[in-house]
PDB file of C-alpha atoms in Angstrom:
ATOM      1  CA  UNK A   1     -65.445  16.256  98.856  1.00 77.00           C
ATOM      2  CA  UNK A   2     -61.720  16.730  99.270  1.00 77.00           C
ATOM      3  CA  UNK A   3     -61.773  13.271 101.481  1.00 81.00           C
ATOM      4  CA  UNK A   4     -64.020  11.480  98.391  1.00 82.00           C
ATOM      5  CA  UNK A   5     -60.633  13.022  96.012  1.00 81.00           C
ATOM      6  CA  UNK A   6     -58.263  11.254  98.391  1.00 84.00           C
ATOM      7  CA  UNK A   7     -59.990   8.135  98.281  1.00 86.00           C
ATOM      8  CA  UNK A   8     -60.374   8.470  94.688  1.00 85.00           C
ATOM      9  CA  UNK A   9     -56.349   8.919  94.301  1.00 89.00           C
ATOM     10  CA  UNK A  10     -55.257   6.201  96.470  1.00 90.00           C
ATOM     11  CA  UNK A  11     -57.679   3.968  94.552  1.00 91.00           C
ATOM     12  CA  UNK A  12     -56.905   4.887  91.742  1.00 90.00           C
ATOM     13  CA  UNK A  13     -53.103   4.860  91.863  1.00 91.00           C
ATOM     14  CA  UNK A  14     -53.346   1.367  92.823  1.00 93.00           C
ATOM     15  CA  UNK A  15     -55.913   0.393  90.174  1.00 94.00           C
ATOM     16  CA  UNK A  16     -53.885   2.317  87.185  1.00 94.00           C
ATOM     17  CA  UNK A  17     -50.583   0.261  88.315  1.00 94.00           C
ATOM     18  CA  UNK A  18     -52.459  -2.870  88.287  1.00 95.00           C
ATOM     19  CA  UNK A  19     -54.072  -2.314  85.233  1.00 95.00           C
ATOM     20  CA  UNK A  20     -50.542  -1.145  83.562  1.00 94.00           C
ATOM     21  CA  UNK A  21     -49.175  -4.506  84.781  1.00 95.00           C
ATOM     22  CA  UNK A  22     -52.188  -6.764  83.615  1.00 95.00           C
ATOM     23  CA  UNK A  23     -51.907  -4.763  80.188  1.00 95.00           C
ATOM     24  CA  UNK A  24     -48.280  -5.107  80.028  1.00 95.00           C
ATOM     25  CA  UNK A  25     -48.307  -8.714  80.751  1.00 96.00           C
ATOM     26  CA  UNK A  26     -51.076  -8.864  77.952  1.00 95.00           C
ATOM     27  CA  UNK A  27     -48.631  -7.378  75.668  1.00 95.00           C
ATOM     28  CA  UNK A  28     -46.246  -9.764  76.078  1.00 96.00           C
ATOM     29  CA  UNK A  29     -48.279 -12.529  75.938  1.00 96.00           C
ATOM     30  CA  UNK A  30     -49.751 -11.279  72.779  1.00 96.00           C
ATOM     31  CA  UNK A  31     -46.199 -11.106  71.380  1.00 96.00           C
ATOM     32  CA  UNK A  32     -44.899 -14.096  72.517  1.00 96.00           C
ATOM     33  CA  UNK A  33     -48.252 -16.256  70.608  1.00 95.00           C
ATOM     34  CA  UNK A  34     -48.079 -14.719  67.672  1.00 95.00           C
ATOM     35  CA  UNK A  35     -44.305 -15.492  67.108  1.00 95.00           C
ATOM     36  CA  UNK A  36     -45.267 -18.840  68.160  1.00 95.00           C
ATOM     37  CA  UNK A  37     -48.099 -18.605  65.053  1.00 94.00           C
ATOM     38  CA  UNK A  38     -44.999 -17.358  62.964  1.00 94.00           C
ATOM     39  CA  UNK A  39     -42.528 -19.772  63.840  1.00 94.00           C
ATOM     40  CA  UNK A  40     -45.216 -23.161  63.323  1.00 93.00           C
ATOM     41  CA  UNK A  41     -46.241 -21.136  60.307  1.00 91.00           C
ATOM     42  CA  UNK A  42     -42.736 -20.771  58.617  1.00 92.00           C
ATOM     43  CA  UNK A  43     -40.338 -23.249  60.156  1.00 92.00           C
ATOM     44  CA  UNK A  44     -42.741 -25.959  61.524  1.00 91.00           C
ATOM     45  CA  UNK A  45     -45.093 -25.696  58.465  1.00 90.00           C
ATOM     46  CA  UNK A  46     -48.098 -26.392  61.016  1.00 89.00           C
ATOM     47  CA  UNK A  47     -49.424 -23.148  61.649  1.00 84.00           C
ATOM     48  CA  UNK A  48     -51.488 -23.248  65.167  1.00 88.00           C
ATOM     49  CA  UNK A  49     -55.177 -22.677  64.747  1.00 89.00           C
ATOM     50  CA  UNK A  50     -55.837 -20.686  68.211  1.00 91.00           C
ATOM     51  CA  UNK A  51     -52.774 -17.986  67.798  1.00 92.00           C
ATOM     52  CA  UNK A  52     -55.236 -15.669  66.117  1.00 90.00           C
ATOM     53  CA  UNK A  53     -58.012 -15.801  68.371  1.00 90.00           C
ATOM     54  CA  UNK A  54     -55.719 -16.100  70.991  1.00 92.00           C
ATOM     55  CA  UNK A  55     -53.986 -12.681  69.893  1.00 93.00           C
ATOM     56  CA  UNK A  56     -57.328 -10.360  68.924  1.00 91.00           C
ATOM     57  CA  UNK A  57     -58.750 -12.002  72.763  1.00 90.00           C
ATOM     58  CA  UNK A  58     -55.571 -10.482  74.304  1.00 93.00           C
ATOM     59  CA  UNK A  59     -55.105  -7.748  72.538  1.00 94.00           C
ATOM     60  CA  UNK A  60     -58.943  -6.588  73.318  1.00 93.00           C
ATOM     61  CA  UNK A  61     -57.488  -6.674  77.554  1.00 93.00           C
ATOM     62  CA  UNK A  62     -54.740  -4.224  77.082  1.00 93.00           C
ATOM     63  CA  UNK A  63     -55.947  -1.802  74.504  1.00 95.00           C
ATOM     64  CA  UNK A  64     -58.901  -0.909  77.246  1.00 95.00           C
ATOM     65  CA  UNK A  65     -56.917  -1.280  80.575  1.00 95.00           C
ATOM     66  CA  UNK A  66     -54.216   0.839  78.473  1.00 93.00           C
ATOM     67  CA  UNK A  67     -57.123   2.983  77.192  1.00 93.00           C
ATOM     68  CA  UNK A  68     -57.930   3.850  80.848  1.00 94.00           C
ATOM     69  CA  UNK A  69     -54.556   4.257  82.014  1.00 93.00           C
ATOM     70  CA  UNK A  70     -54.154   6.886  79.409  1.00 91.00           C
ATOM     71  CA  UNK A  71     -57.864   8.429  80.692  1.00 91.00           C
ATOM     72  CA  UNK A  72     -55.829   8.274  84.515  1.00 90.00           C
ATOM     73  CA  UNK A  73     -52.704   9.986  83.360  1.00 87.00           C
ATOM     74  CA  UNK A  74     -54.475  12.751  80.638  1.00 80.00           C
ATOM     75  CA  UNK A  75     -53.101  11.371  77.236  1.00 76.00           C
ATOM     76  CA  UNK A  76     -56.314  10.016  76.618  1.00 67.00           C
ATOM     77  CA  UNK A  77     -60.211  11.200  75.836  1.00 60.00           C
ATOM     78  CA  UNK A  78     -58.935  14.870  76.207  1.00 63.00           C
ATOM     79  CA  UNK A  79     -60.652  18.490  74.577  1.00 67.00           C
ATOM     80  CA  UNK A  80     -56.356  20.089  74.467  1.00 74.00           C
ATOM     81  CA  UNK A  81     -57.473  21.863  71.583  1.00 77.00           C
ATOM     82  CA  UNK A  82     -60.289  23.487  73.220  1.00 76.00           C
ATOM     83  CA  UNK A  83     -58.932  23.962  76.266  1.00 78.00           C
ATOM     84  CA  UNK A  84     -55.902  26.117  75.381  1.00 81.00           C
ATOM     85  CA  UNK A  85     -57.984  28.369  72.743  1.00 85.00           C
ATOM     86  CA  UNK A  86     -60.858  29.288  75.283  1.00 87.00           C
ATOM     87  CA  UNK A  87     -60.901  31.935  77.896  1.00 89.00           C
ATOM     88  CA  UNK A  88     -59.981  30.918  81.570  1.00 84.00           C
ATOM     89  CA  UNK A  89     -63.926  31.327  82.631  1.00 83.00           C
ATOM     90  CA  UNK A  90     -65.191  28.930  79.983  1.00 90.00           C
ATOM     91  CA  UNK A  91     -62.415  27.076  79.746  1.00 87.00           C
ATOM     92  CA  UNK A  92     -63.099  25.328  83.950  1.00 87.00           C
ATOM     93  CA  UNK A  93     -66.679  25.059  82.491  1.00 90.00           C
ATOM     94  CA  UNK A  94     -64.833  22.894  79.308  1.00 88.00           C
ATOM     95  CA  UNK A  95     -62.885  20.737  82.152  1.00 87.00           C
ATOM     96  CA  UNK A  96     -65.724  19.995  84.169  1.00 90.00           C
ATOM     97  CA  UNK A  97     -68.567  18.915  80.913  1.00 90.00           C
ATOM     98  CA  UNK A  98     -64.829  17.141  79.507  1.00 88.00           C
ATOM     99  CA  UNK A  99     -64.910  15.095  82.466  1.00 91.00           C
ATOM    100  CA  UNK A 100     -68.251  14.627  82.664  1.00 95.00           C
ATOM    101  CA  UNK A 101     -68.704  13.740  79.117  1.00 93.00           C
ATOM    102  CA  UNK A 102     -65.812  10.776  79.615  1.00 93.00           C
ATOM    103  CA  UNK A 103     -67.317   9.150  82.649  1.00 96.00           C
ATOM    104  CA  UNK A 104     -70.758   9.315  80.892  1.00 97.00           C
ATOM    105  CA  UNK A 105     -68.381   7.727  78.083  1.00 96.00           C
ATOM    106  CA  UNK A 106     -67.033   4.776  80.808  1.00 97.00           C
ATOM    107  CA  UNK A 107     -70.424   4.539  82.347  1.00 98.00           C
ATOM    108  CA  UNK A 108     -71.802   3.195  79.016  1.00 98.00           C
ATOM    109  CA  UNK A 109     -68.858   1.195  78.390  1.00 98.00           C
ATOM    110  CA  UNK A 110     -69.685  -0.895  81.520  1.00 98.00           C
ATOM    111  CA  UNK A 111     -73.485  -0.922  81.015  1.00 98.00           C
ATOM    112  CA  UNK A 112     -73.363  -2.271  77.828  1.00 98.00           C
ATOM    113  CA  UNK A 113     -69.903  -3.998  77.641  1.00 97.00           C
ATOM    114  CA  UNK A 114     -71.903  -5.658  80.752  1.00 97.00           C
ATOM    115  CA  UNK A 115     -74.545  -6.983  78.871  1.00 98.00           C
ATOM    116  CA  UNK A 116     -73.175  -7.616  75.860  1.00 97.00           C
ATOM    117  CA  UNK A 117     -71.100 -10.130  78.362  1.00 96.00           C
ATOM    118  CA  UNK A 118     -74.106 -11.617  79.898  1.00 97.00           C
ATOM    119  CA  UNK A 119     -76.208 -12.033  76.563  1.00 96.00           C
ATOM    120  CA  UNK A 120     -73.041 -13.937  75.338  1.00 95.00           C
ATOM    121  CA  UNK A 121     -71.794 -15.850  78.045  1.00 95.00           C
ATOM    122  CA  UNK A 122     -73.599 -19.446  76.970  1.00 94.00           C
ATOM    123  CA  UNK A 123     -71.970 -18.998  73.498  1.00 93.00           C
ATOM    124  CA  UNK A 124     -68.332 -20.367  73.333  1.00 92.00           C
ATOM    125  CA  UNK A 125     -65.290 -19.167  71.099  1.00 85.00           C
ATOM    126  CA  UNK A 126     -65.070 -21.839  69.096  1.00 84.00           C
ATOM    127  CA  UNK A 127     -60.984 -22.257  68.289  1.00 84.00           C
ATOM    128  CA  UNK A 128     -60.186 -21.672  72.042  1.00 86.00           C
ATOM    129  CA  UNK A 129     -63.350 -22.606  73.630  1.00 87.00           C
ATOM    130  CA  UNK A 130     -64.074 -20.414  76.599  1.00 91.00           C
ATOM    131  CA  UNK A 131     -67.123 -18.287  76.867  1.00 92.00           C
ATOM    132  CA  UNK A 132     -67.679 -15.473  74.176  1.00 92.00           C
ATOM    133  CA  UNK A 133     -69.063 -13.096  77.057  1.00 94.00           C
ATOM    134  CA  UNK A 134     -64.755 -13.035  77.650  1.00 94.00           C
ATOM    135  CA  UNK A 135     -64.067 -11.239  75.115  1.00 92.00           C
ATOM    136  CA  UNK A 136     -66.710  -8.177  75.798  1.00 95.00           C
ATOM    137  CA  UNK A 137     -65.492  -8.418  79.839  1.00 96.00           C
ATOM    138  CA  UNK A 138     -62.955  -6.039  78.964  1.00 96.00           C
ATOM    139  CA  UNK A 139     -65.363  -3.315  77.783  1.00 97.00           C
ATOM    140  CA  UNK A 140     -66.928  -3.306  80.827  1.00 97.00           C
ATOM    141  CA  UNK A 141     -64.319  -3.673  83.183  1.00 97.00           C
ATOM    142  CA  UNK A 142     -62.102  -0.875  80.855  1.00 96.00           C
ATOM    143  CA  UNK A 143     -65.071   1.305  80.818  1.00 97.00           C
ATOM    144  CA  UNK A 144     -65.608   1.079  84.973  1.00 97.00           C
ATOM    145  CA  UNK A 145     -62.039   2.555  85.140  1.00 96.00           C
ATOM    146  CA  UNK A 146     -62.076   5.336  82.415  1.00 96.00           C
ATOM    147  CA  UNK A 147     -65.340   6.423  84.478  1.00 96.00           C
ATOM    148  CA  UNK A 148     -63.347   6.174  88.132  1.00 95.00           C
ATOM    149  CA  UNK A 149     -60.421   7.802  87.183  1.00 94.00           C
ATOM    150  CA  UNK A 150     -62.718  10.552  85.102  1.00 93.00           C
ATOM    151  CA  UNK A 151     -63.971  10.808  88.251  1.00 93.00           C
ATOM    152  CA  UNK A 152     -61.173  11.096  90.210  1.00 92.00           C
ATOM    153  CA  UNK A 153     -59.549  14.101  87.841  1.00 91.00           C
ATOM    154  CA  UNK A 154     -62.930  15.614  88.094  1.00 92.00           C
ATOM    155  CA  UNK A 155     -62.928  15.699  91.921  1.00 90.00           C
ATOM    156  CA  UNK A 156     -59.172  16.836  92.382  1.00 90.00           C
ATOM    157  CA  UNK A 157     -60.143  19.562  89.975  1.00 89.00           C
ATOM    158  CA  UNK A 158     -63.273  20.535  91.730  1.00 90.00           C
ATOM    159  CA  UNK A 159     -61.481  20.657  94.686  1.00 88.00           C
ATOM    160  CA  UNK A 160     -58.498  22.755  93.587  1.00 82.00           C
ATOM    161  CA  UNK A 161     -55.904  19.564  94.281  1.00 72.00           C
ATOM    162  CA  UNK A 162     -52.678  18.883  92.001  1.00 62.00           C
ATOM    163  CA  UNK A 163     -53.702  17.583  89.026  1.00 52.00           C
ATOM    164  CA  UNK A 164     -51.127  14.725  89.007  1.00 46.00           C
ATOM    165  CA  UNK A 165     -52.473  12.806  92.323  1.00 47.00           C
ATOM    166  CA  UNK A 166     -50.031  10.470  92.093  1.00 46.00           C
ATOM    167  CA  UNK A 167     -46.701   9.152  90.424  1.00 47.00           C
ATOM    168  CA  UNK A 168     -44.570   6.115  90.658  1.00 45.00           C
ATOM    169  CA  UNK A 169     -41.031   6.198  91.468  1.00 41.00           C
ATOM    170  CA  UNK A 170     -40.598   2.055  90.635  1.00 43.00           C
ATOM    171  CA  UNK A 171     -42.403  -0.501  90.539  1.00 45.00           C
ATOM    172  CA  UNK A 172     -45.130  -0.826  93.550  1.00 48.00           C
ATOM    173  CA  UNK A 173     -43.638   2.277  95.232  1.00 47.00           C
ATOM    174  CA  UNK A 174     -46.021   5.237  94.878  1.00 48.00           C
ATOM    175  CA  UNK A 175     -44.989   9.059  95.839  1.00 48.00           C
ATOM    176  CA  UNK A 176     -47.270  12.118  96.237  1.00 48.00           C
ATOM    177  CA  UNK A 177     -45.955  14.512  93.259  1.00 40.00           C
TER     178      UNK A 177
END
């Protein structure tokens, strides 16, 4: 099991940086469209028809990949309150249904952020015409990584390793903290 957790944090580590980048880049991207939309809106007086859809279609990709970052570094989908008001006996019980509860949580993301994806995927978006399966992709693919790293905390905890498997020094460079 303790192999499984070090497989898990290596994974992981590399997953949460790429999703921080990919969700970062989102942001940015986000930002940079709708001052586009404000600009041709105000100065141009031709306000761009896609920035909108554009926007909410980016903005679903980082609130999720951000959403499991958060999961990956425990400021998200936590029971704090719980936690620090139970006794130590119940309260590894709490940690263990916690985690289970969130990857049950991801699992279903995936499932049926999966086939809302699949059901859609003929049916186009019609301002910025891709699929409209797109824009539930990042349910499932946000949901898949809340579950893994639930998973992963779950397994370090289970077998008594640091809670914080692993931290990054800069950009691409990871350390064991």
């Amino acid at each position: 099991m303790l192999l499984l957790a070090q497989i898990l944090t290596r994974l992981g580590a590399r997953l949460c940086l790429i999703a921080l980048f990919i969700a970062g880049a989102g942001l940015v991207a986000m930002t940079v469209i709708v001052a586009w939309g404000v600009f041709g809106r105000y100065v141009l007086n031709d306000t761009p028809i896609w920035v909108e859809a554009s926007a909410l279609f980016l903005m679903s990709w980082f609130i999720l990949l951000g959403a499991a970052v958060g999961v990956r570094e425990s400021d998200h989908l936590g029971f704090e309150v719980g936690l620090a008001l139970s006794p130590p006996p119940l309260r590894n019980g709490l940690m263990i249904l916690t985690e289970l509860l969130v990857i049950a949580f991801g699992l279903a993301m995936l499932v049926y952020g999966a086939q809302l994806a699949i059901g859609t995927w003929s049916d186009r978006l019609p301002i910025i015409g891709i699929s409209r399966g797109w824009d539930y992709v990042p349910i499932a693919v946000g949901g898949a990584l809340i579950a893994l790293f639930s998973l992963e905390k779950l397994m370090l905890f289970l077998t008594k390793a640091k809670s914080a498997p692993l931290g990054f020094t800069h950009f691409g460079s990871a350390q064991e903290v």
